[in-house]
Amino acid sequence: MNKMDDLKRTKIIDLLDSNEFGKIKKVMGWVRTRRGSKNVAFIAMNDGSTIKNIQIVVDFEIIDEELIQRIHSGAAIEVIGELIESPGSGQKVEVKANILNILGEADPDEYPLQPKKHSLEFLREKAHLRFRTNTFSAIFRIRHAMIFAVHKFFNDRGFFNIHTPIITASDAEGAGEMFRVTTLEMKNLPFNEDGDIDYKQDFFAKETNLTVSGQLEAELAALALSEVYTFGPTFRAENSNTSRHLAEFWMIEPEAAFYDINDNMDLAEDMLKYMTKYALDNCVDDLEFLSKRLSDEEKNKKQEDRSGMELIEKLNFVLENDFERITYTEAFDILRNSKPNKKKRFQYLIKEWGADFQSEHERYLVEKHFKKPVIVTDYPKVIKAFYMKLNDDDNTVRAMDILFPQIGEIVGGSQREENYDKLVKRMNEMNVPEKEMWWYLETRKFGSVPHSGFGLGFERFIQFITGMGNIRDVIPFPRTPQNAEF
Ligand code: ATP
Ligand code: MN
């Protein structure tokens, strides 16, 4: 008897695309707004399947007005009604309600998301509800599409996905930035004769941490499967409260045997362009929404802070242009002779060869000098990790960082040192414990080959695609210093 039960729910994205006018449909979702006149109410409803709402038309002769008065922004409802052609502009269809049920009410005096613009800072404190805003639902749909695109890109090229460990005993990148994993009792730590904490009594009988990168393990797999990639969570306890750093973020790390640094750069550029094109092809509505949001925001900015390009324009620009490829030394010369350096407008002045570039320098190269993405190669060995292949000059390594507009470094990678003796020498110079890395070193003893890889910070890439200025707004639940709510 109750028609509501056997009728299947139609998602709003499919409904908006349907022309089965006159058919009875069932929709479920959350109310964005309700407005009305004497005899009818109009409810804008969204179920997250698309940024677009469906309009529900409620005739008080069919549905009790008192019930409708209880429906406010944020409430969940289900509607059964007739799909009709929309007389108004905008949407092509709407639903004329025959039956309406409130699934969950939302008290307007308490519900924090009113139908007005809220600041991103405010919404960060409401991360449990911000999914329900247009901005965040758009971001997280795009984020999903990009995850899918990553796997498709690599699968289509014959790369194998490898799950590398989250808990690790190796410190790949250098000490001090790792989160410890332990089951030892904090209030009652065991000590050995030397007065150090006795990790032998810990769960793994050694000191363990959350991983900062899956690269070292991915290398092991690449030296058998040829082309692999990891895409997993990584953790860094760096106390940098910037708009580009998270304590927990996701990283895509391909690793490929028989690739030199040029193959590596080609792979990275192809991947970034593939993902960008995938977003443009598959996320049009969400990108248009974010693009408009961004240009509205730009209007409130000072002229010099404006990016000058609309979001979609910017994405197309990256697609259509080859990335500029220069060495560290060339970049260094450009920066040293640049206006902001001479006029002392950089916070960190470029003086001596060998210093690492800061975000302000990276952005100058991309946004002001070349006006396109830049790949910087051959960095001084002293500022890079031990595993990067040493150049013949004995002074620089075959590193490659990719720099993007507004963000700075988005990819860090290199050709790896495949020579056993050279690798051991670098480890010793950089105080990397050779003994604990015996397994890594063995790959250079048995069938070692040239190989390369890189890490793309997934959230930084999502910042680029969505135009969001703060990395906290492109991951559902950001982890940053002093903040692990939700
Ligand atoms: P940065 O100099 O910007 O701190 P990094 O040199 O520490 O970055 P890598 O170790 O090369 O970064 O890591 C590879 C990629 O991971 C970076 O290019 C970046 O996109 C991303 N990444 C690194 N640290 C973070 C972080 N704390 N939060 C989000 N993404 C990060
Ligand atoms: Mn780096």
Coordinates of C-alpha atoms and ligand atoms in Angstrom, one line a residue:
M1 CA 0.0 0.0 0.0
N2 CA 2.7 2.5 0.9
K3 CA 4.2 3.5 -2.4
M4 CA 7.3 4.9 -0.6
D5 CA 8.7 1.6 0.3
D6 CA 8.9 -0.2 -3.0
L7 CA 9.9 2.8 -5.1
K8 CA 13.7 3.1 -5.5
R9 CA 15.5 6.3 -4.7
T10 CA 16.7 8.3 -7.7
K11 CA 19.9 10.3 -7.2
I12 CA 19.5 14.0 -7.9
I13 CA 22.3 14.0 -10.5
D14 CA 20.3 11.4 -12.5
L15 CA 17.0 13.2 -11.9
L16 CA 18.3 16.5 -13.3
D17 CA 19.3 14.7 -16.4
S18 CA 16.1 12.8 -16.8
N19 CA 13.2 13.6 -19.2
E20 CA 10.8 11.1 -17.9
F21 CA 8.2 13.8 -17.3
G22 CA 5.0 12.5 -15.6
K23 CA 6.8 9.6 -13.9
I24 CA 6.7 9.2 -10.2
K25 CA 10.1 9.5 -8.5
K26 CA 11.5 9.2 -5.1
V27 CA 14.3 11.6 -3.9
M28 CA 16.1 11.8 -0.6
G29 CA 18.4 14.5 0.6
W30 CA 19.0 17.6 2.7
V31 CA 17.2 20.9 2.5
R32 CA 19.3 23.8 1.5
T33 CA 16.5 26.4 1.5
R34 CA 12.8 26.6 1.7
R35 CA 10.7 29.6 0.5
G36 CA 7.1 29.9 -0.2
S37 CA 3.9 31.8 -0.9
K38 CA 0.4 31.4 0.4
N39 CA -0.4 28.1 -1.3
V40 CA 2.9 26.6 -2.3
A41 CA 6.4 26.1 -0.9
F42 CA 9.6 25.6 -2.9
I43 CA 12.3 23.5 -1.3
A44 CA 15.9 23.3 -2.8
M45 CA 17.2 19.9 -1.9
N46 CA 20.7 18.4 -2.3
D47 CA 21.9 14.8 -1.9
G48 CA 25.6 15.4 -2.6
S49 CA 25.6 13.6 -5.9
T50 CA 26.0 16.9 -7.7
I51 CA 26.5 20.5 -6.8
K52 CA 23.1 21.2 -8.3
N53 CA 19.9 21.2 -6.2
I54 CA 16.6 19.8 -7.2
Q55 CA 13.6 22.0 -6.6
I56 CA 10.6 20.4 -4.9
V57 CA 7.3 22.1 -5.4
V58 CA 4.9 21.5 -2.5
D59 CA 1.2 22.3 -2.9
F60 CA -0.5 22.8 0.5
E61 CA -3.7 21.2 -0.9
I62 CA -1.7 18.0 -1.2
I63 CA 0.7 18.2 1.7
D64 CA -0.1 19.6 5.1
E65 CA 1.3 23.1 5.6
E66 CA 2.2 22.4 9.2
L67 CA 4.5 19.7 8.2
I68 CA 6.3 22.0 5.8
Q69 CA 6.7 24.7 8.5
R70 CA 8.9 22.2 10.3
I71 CA 11.3 21.9 7.4
H72 CA 14.4 24.2 7.7
S73 CA 17.8 24.4 6.2
G74 CA 19.8 21.2 7.1
A75 CA 16.8 18.9 7.6
A76 CA 16.7 15.6 5.8
I77 CA 13.6 14.7 3.8
E78 CA 12.2 12.2 1.4
V79 CA 9.9 13.1 -1.3
I80 CA 7.8 11.1 -3.7
G81 CA 6.3 13.1 -6.6
E82 CA 5.9 13.7 -10.2
L83 CA 8.9 14.7 -12.4
I84 CA 7.8 17.8 -14.2
E85 CA 9.3 20.3 -16.6
S86 CA 10.5 23.3 -14.7
P87 CA 8.8 26.5 -15.8
G88 CA 11.5 28.7 -14.4
S89 CA 15.0 29.2 -15.8
G90 CA 18.0 27.4 -14.4
Q91 CA 17.0 23.8 -14.0
K92 CA 15.1 21.8 -16.6
V93 CA 13.2 19.6 -14.2
E94 CA 11.6 19.7 -10.7
V95 CA 9.5 17.4 -8.6
K96 CA 5.9 18.1 -7.6
A97 CA 5.5 16.4 -4.2
N98 CA 2.8 13.9 -3.6
I99 CA 4.2 12.5 -0.4
L100 CA 6.8 14.1 1.9
N101 CA 8.4 12.8 5.0
I102 CA 10.8 14.5 7.3
L103 CA 13.7 12.0 8.0
G104 CA 15.6 14.2 10.4
E105 CA 14.7 17.7 11.5
A106 CA 17.2 20.5 12.0
D107 CA 16.4 23.2 14.6
P108 CA 17.1 26.5 12.9
D109 CA 18.1 28.1 16.2
E110 CA 20.9 25.5 16.6
Y111 CA 22.0 24.4 13.1
P112 CA 25.3 26.3 12.5
L113 CA 25.1 26.4 8.7
Q114 CA 22.6 29.1 7.7
P115 CA 21.9 29.7 4.0
K116 CA 24.5 32.5 3.8
K117 CA 28.3 32.6 3.1
H118 CA 30.4 31.3 6.0
S119 CA 34.1 31.9 6.3
L120 CA 36.4 29.0 5.7
E121 CA 37.9 29.4 9.1
F122 CA 34.4 29.1 10.7
L123 CA 33.7 26.0 8.6
R124 CA 37.0 24.4 9.7
E125 CA 35.6 24.4 13.2
K126 CA 32.5 22.7 11.8
A127 CA 34.3 20.1 9.8
H128 CA 31.7 17.5 10.7
L129 CA 29.1 19.6 8.9
R130 CA 31.1 21.4 6.2
F131 CA 30.5 18.6 3.8
R132 CA 27.0 20.0 3.5
T133 CA 28.2 23.3 1.9
N134 CA 28.5 23.8 -1.8
T135 CA 32.2 24.6 -1.5
F136 CA 33.2 21.5 0.4
S137 CA 31.0 19.0 -1.4
A138 CA 32.5 20.3 -4.6
I139 CA 36.1 19.9 -3.2
F140 CA 35.5 16.4 -2.0
R141 CA 33.9 15.2 -5.2
I142 CA 36.9 16.6 -7.1
R143 CA 39.2 14.9 -4.6
H144 CA 37.5 11.6 -5.3
A145 CA 37.8 12.1 -9.0
M146 CA 41.5 12.8 -8.6
I147 CA 42.1 9.6 -6.6
F148 CA 40.4 7.7 -9.3
A149 CA 42.4 9.5 -12.0
V150 CA 45.7 8.6 -10.3
H151 CA 44.9 4.9 -10.3
K152 CA 43.7 5.0 -13.8
F153 CA 46.8 6.8 -15.1
F154 CA 49.1 4.3 -13.6
N155 CA 47.0 1.3 -14.4
D156 CA 46.8 2.3 -18.0
R157 CA 50.6 2.5 -18.1
G158 CA 51.2 -0.9 -16.5
F159 CA 52.3 0.4 -13.1
F160 CA 51.4 -1.8 -10.1
N161 CA 50.1 -0.3 -6.9
I162 CA 52.1 -1.4 -3.9
H163 CA 50.9 -0.9 -0.3
T164 CA 54.0 0.2 1.7
P165 CA 54.0 0.1 5.5
I166 CA 52.4 2.8 7.6
I167 CA 54.4 1.8 10.7
T168 CA 58.1 1.7 10.0
A169 CA 61.4 1.4 11.8
S170 CA 63.4 3.3 9.2
D171 CA 63.7 7.1 9.1
A172 CA 63.8 7.7 5.3
E173 CA 64.3 11.5 5.3
G174 CA 66.2 12.5 8.4
A175 CA 65.4 12.5 12.1
G176 CA 63.2 14.6 14.2
E177 CA 60.0 14.8 12.1
M178 CA 58.4 11.5 12.9
F179 CA 55.5 10.4 15.1
R180 CA 56.4 7.6 17.4
V181 CA 54.4 4.4 17.6
T182 CA 54.5 2.6 20.9
T183 CA 52.6 0.6 23.4
L184 CA 55.0 1.4 26.2
E185 CA 53.4 2.9 29.2
M186 CA 54.2 6.6 29.2
K187 CA 54.1 6.9 32.9
N188 CA 56.3 3.9 33.5
L189 CA 58.9 3.7 30.7
P190 CA 61.5 0.9 30.9
F191 CA 65.1 2.0 30.7
N192 CA 68.2 0.0 29.9
E193 CA 71.7 0.2 31.6
D194 CA 72.7 3.2 29.5
G195 CA 69.7 5.2 30.7
D196 CA 68.0 5.1 27.4
I197 CA 64.4 3.9 26.8
D198 CA 64.5 0.2 26.4
Y199 CA 62.6 -0.3 23.1
K200 CA 63.3 -4.1 23.3
Q201 CA 60.3 -4.1 25.6
D202 CA 58.1 -2.3 23.1
F203 CA 55.6 -3.9 20.8
F204 CA 57.9 -4.4 17.9
A205 CA 61.0 -4.7 20.1
K206 CA 62.4 -1.7 18.4
E207 CA 61.7 2.0 18.0
T208 CA 59.0 2.5 15.4
N209 CA 57.3 5.5 13.8
L210 CA 54.6 6.5 11.4
T211 CA 56.0 6.6 7.9
V212 CA 57.1 9.9 6.2
S213 CA 57.3 8.3 2.8
G214 CA 56.8 4.9 1.1
Q215 CA 59.7 5.5 -1.3
L216 CA 62.3 3.1 0.1
E217 CA 59.9 0.2 0.1
A218 CA 58.6 1.2 -3.3
E219 CA 62.1 1.0 -4.6
L220 CA 62.4 -2.6 -3.5
A221 CA 59.3 -3.5 -5.5
A222 CA 60.4 -1.5 -8.5
L223 CA 63.6 -3.5 -8.7
A224 CA 61.4 -6.5 -9.6
L225 CA 58.1 -5.3 -11.0
S226 CA 59.8 -2.5 -12.9
E227 CA 57.1 0.1 -12.5
V228 CA 55.1 0.6 -9.3
Y229 CA 53.5 3.3 -7.3
T230 CA 52.3 3.8 -3.7
F231 CA 49.4 6.1 -2.8
G232 CA 49.1 6.2 1.0
P233 CA 49.0 8.4 4.1
T234 CA 52.3 9.9 5.3
F235 CA 52.9 11.7 8.5
R236 CA 55.3 14.5 9.4
A237 CA 55.7 16.0 12.9
E238 CA 57.1 19.2 11.5
N239 CA 55.9 22.1 13.4
S240 CA 55.1 24.2 10.3
N241 CA 51.9 26.1 10.6
T242 CA 51.7 27.0 6.9
S243 CA 48.9 26.9 4.3
R244 CA 50.9 24.0 2.6
H245 CA 51.8 21.7 5.4
L246 CA 49.7 19.0 7.2
A247 CA 50.9 16.6 9.8
E248 CA 49.0 13.8 8.0
F249 CA 48.8 13.9 4.2
W250 CA 48.5 11.6 1.2
M251 CA 51.4 11.1 -1.2
I252 CA 51.6 9.5 -4.6
E253 CA 55.0 7.9 -5.1
P254 CA 55.8 6.2 -8.4
E255 CA 59.1 4.3 -8.6
A256 CA 60.4 3.0 -11.9
A257 CA 63.3 0.8 -12.9
F258 CA 65.2 1.8 -16.0
Y259 CA 64.0 5.4 -15.8
D260 CA 66.6 8.2 -15.7
I261 CA 65.8 11.7 -14.5
N262 CA 64.5 12.7 -17.9
D263 CA 62.1 9.8 -18.0
N264 CA 61.1 10.7 -14.5
M265 CA 60.3 14.3 -15.4
D266 CA 58.3 13.2 -18.4
L267 CA 56.3 10.8 -16.2
A268 CA 55.6 13.5 -13.6
E269 CA 54.6 16.1 -16.2
D270 CA 52.3 13.6 -18.0
M271 CA 50.7 12.6 -14.7
L272 CA 50.0 16.2 -13.6
K273 CA 48.6 17.0 -17.0
Y274 CA 46.5 13.8 -17.1
M275 CA 45.0 14.6 -13.7
T276 CA 44.3 18.2 -14.7
K277 CA 42.6 17.1 -17.9
Y278 CA 40.6 14.5 -16.0
A279 CA 39.3 17.2 -13.7
L280 CA 38.4 19.4 -16.6
D281 CA 36.6 16.6 -18.4
N282 CA 34.8 15.1 -15.4
C283 CA 34.2 17.8 -12.8
V284 CA 32.8 20.6 -14.9
D285 CA 30.0 21.7 -12.6
D286 CA 32.1 21.7 -9.4
L287 CA 35.0 23.5 -11.1
E288 CA 32.7 26.2 -12.5
F289 CA 31.3 26.7 -9.0
L290 CA 34.8 26.9 -7.4
S291 CA 36.0 29.1 -10.2
K292 CA 33.2 31.6 -9.6
R293 CA 33.8 31.4 -5.9
L294 CA 37.4 32.2 -6.4
S295 CA 36.9 35.2 -8.7
D296 CA 34.4 36.6 -6.3
E297 CA 37.0 36.3 -3.6
E298 CA 39.7 37.8 -5.8
K299 CA 37.6 41.0 -6.2
N300 CA 38.1 41.6 -2.5
K301 CA 41.9 41.3 -2.8
K302 CA 44.5 43.9 -3.4
Q303 CA 45.6 44.1 -7.0
E304 CA 49.1 42.7 -6.3
D305 CA 47.6 39.6 -4.5
R306 CA 45.4 38.7 -7.4
S307 CA 46.3 35.7 -9.4
G308 CA 45.1 37.3 -12.6
M309 CA 43.7 34.1 -14.1
E310 CA 40.5 32.3 -13.5
L311 CA 40.7 28.8 -12.1
I312 CA 39.6 27.0 -15.2
E313 CA 41.8 29.2 -17.3
K314 CA 44.7 28.3 -15.0
L315 CA 44.1 24.6 -15.4
N316 CA 44.0 24.9 -19.2
F317 CA 47.2 26.9 -19.1
V318 CA 49.0 24.1 -17.3
L319 CA 47.7 21.6 -19.8
E320 CA 48.8 23.6 -22.8
N321 CA 52.3 24.6 -21.8
D322 CA 55.4 22.5 -21.5
F323 CA 56.9 22.8 -18.0
E324 CA 60.1 24.8 -17.9
R325 CA 63.1 22.7 -17.0
I326 CA 66.1 24.4 -15.4
T327 CA 68.9 23.5 -13.1
Y328 CA 69.3 24.7 -9.5
T329 CA 72.3 26.8 -10.6
E330 CA 70.3 28.5 -13.4
A331 CA 67.4 29.1 -11.0
F332 CA 69.9 30.5 -8.4
D333 CA 71.2 33.0 -10.9
I334 CA 67.7 34.1 -12.0
L335 CA 66.8 34.6 -8.3
R336 CA 69.9 36.3 -7.3
N337 CA 69.6 38.9 -10.1
S338 CA 65.8 39.3 -9.6
K339 CA 64.2 42.6 -8.6
P340 CA 62.8 41.4 -5.3
N341 CA 66.2 40.1 -4.3
K342 CA 68.0 43.3 -5.3
K343 CA 65.4 45.4 -3.6
K344 CA 65.5 43.1 -0.5
R345 CA 61.9 42.3 -0.8
F346 CA 62.4 38.5 -0.3
Q347 CA 62.2 37.5 3.3
Y348 CA 65.2 35.2 2.7
L349 CA 67.7 36.9 0.4
I350 CA 69.5 34.7 -2.2
K351 CA 73.2 35.1 -1.6
E352 CA 75.1 31.9 -1.5
W353 CA 74.9 29.0 -3.9
G354 CA 73.8 26.0 -1.9
A355 CA 70.9 27.4 0.1
D356 CA 67.5 25.8 -0.3
F357 CA 64.8 27.8 -2.0
Q358 CA 61.9 29.0 0.0
S359 CA 58.3 29.1 -1.1
E360 CA 58.7 32.8 -2.0
H361 CA 61.5 32.0 -4.4
E362 CA 59.7 29.0 -6.0
R363 CA 56.6 31.2 -6.6
Y364 CA 58.7 34.0 -8.1
L365 CA 60.2 31.6 -10.6
V366 CA 56.8 30.2 -11.6
E367 CA 54.5 33.2 -11.3
K368 CA 56.7 36.1 -12.2
H369 CA 59.7 34.8 -14.2
F370 CA 58.6 31.8 -16.4
K371 CA 54.8 32.2 -15.9
K372 CA 54.4 28.4 -16.1
P373 CA 55.2 25.3 -14.0
V374 CA 59.0 24.9 -13.5
I375 CA 61.1 21.8 -12.9
V376 CA 64.3 22.5 -11.1
T377 CA 67.0 19.8 -11.3
D378 CA 70.5 19.1 -10.1
Y379 CA 70.3 20.6 -6.6
P380 CA 73.3 20.9 -4.3
K381 CA 73.8 17.5 -2.6
V382 CA 74.0 19.1 0.9
I383 CA 70.3 20.0 0.8
K384 CA 68.9 16.7 -0.5
A385 CA 68.4 13.2 0.7
F386 CA 71.2 10.5 0.8
Y387 CA 69.5 8.3 -1.9
M388 CA 69.7 10.8 -4.7
K389 CA 72.1 10.0 -7.5
L390 CA 75.3 12.0 -7.4
N391 CA 76.3 13.9 -10.5
D392 CA 79.9 13.7 -11.9
D393 CA 80.6 17.1 -10.4
D394 CA 80.5 15.4 -7.0
N395 CA 78.6 18.4 -5.8
T396 CA 75.0 18.2 -7.2
V397 CA 72.5 15.4 -7.2
R398 CA 70.0 14.3 -9.9
A399 CA 67.0 15.7 -8.0
M400 CA 63.9 17.2 -9.6
D401 CA 61.4 19.4 -7.8
I402 CA 58.3 20.6 -9.6
L403 CA 57.1 24.1 -8.7
F404 CA 53.5 25.2 -9.3
P405 CA 51.7 28.6 -9.2
Q406 CA 50.4 29.7 -5.8
I407 CA 51.8 26.6 -4.1
G408 CA 55.5 26.3 -4.8
E409 CA 56.9 22.7 -4.5
I410 CA 54.3 20.1 -5.5
V411 CA 56.6 17.3 -6.5
G412 CA 60.0 16.2 -5.1
G413 CA 61.9 13.4 -6.8
S414 CA 65.1 12.2 -8.2
Q415 CA 67.1 9.5 -10.0
R416 CA 68.3 7.2 -7.2
E417 CA 71.8 6.3 -6.5
E418 CA 72.2 2.7 -7.8
N419 CA 75.9 2.3 -7.1
Y420 CA 76.5 0.4 -3.8
D421 CA 79.7 2.1 -2.8
K422 CA 78.6 5.6 -3.6
L423 CA 75.4 5.0 -1.7
V424 CA 77.2 3.8 1.4
K425 CA 79.5 6.8 1.2
R426 CA 76.5 9.2 1.1
M427 CA 74.9 7.4 4.0
N428 CA 78.0 7.7 6.1
E429 CA 78.4 11.4 5.2
M430 CA 74.8 12.0 6.2
N431 CA 74.7 9.8 9.3
V432 CA 72.1 7.4 8.0
P433 CA 72.5 4.2 9.9
E434 CA 73.9 1.7 7.4
K435 CA 73.2 -1.3 9.6
E436 CA 69.5 -0.7 9.9
M437 CA 69.2 -0.1 6.1
W438 CA 70.8 -3.5 5.2
W439 CA 67.7 -4.5 3.2
Y440 CA 67.8 -1.3 1.1
L441 CA 71.5 -1.7 0.5
E442 CA 71.1 -5.3 -0.7
T443 CA 69.1 -4.1 -3.7
R444 CA 72.3 -2.3 -4.8
K445 CA 74.2 -5.5 -4.3
F446 CA 72.0 -7.8 -6.4
G447 CA 70.9 -6.7 -9.8
S448 CA 71.0 -3.0 -9.2
V449 CA 69.7 -0.9 -12.1
P450 CA 69.2 2.8 -12.8
H451 CA 65.8 3.9 -11.4
S452 CA 63.9 7.0 -10.5
G453 CA 60.8 8.2 -8.7
F454 CA 59.1 11.1 -7.1
G455 CA 56.5 12.1 -4.5
L456 CA 53.5 14.2 -5.3
G457 CA 51.7 15.7 -2.3
F458 CA 48.1 14.9 -3.1
E459 CA 46.6 17.7 -1.1
R460 CA 48.9 20.3 -2.7
F461 CA 47.7 19.1 -6.0
I462 CA 44.1 19.3 -4.9
Q463 CA 44.9 22.9 -3.8
F464 CA 46.0 23.6 -7.3
I465 CA 42.9 22.0 -9.0
T466 CA 40.4 23.6 -6.6
G467 CA 42.2 26.9 -6.2
M468 CA 41.9 26.6 -2.4
G469 CA 44.5 28.7 -0.6
N470 CA 44.7 26.6 2.5
I471 CA 45.6 23.0 2.6
R472 CA 43.3 22.5 5.6
D473 CA 40.4 22.9 3.2
V474 CA 41.2 20.1 0.8
I475 CA 41.4 17.2 3.2
P476 CA 38.2 16.2 5.1
F477 CA 39.8 16.2 8.5
P478 CA 43.1 18.2 8.7
R479 CA 45.7 17.2 11.2
T480 CA 47.9 20.2 12.1
P481 CA 49.9 21.3 15.2
Q482 CA 47.5 21.5 18.1
N483 CA 44.6 20.2 16.1
A484 CA 43.2 16.7 15.9
E485 CA 39.5 17.4 16.4
F486 CA 37.0 15.1 14.7
Ligands
ATP1 P1 58.5 21.3 1.7 O1 59.9 21.8 1.4 O2 57.4 22.0 0.9 O3 58.2 21.2 3.1 P2 59.5 18.7 1.4 O4 60.7 19.0 0.6 O5 59.5 18.3 2.8 O6 58.4 19.8 1.1 P3 59.3 16.1 0.1 O7 59.9 15.4 1.3 O8 60.1 16.2 -1.1 O9 58.7 17.5 0.6 O10 57.9 15.4 -0.2 C1 57.3 15.2 -1.4 C2 56.0 16.0 -1.6 O11 55.1 15.8 -0.5 C3 56.3 17.5 -1.6 O12 56.6 17.9 -2.9 C4 54.9 18.1 -1.2 O13 54.0 18.1 -2.4 C5 54.4 17.0 -0.3 N1 54.5 17.4 1.1 C6 55.7 17.4 1.8 N2 55.5 17.8 3.1 C7 54.1 18.0 3.2 C8 53.3 18.3 4.3 N3 53.7 18.5 5.5 N4 51.9 18.5 4.0 C9 51.5 18.2 2.8 N5 52.2 17.9 1.7 C10 53.5 17.8 1.9
MN2 MN 61.4 18.3 -1.4

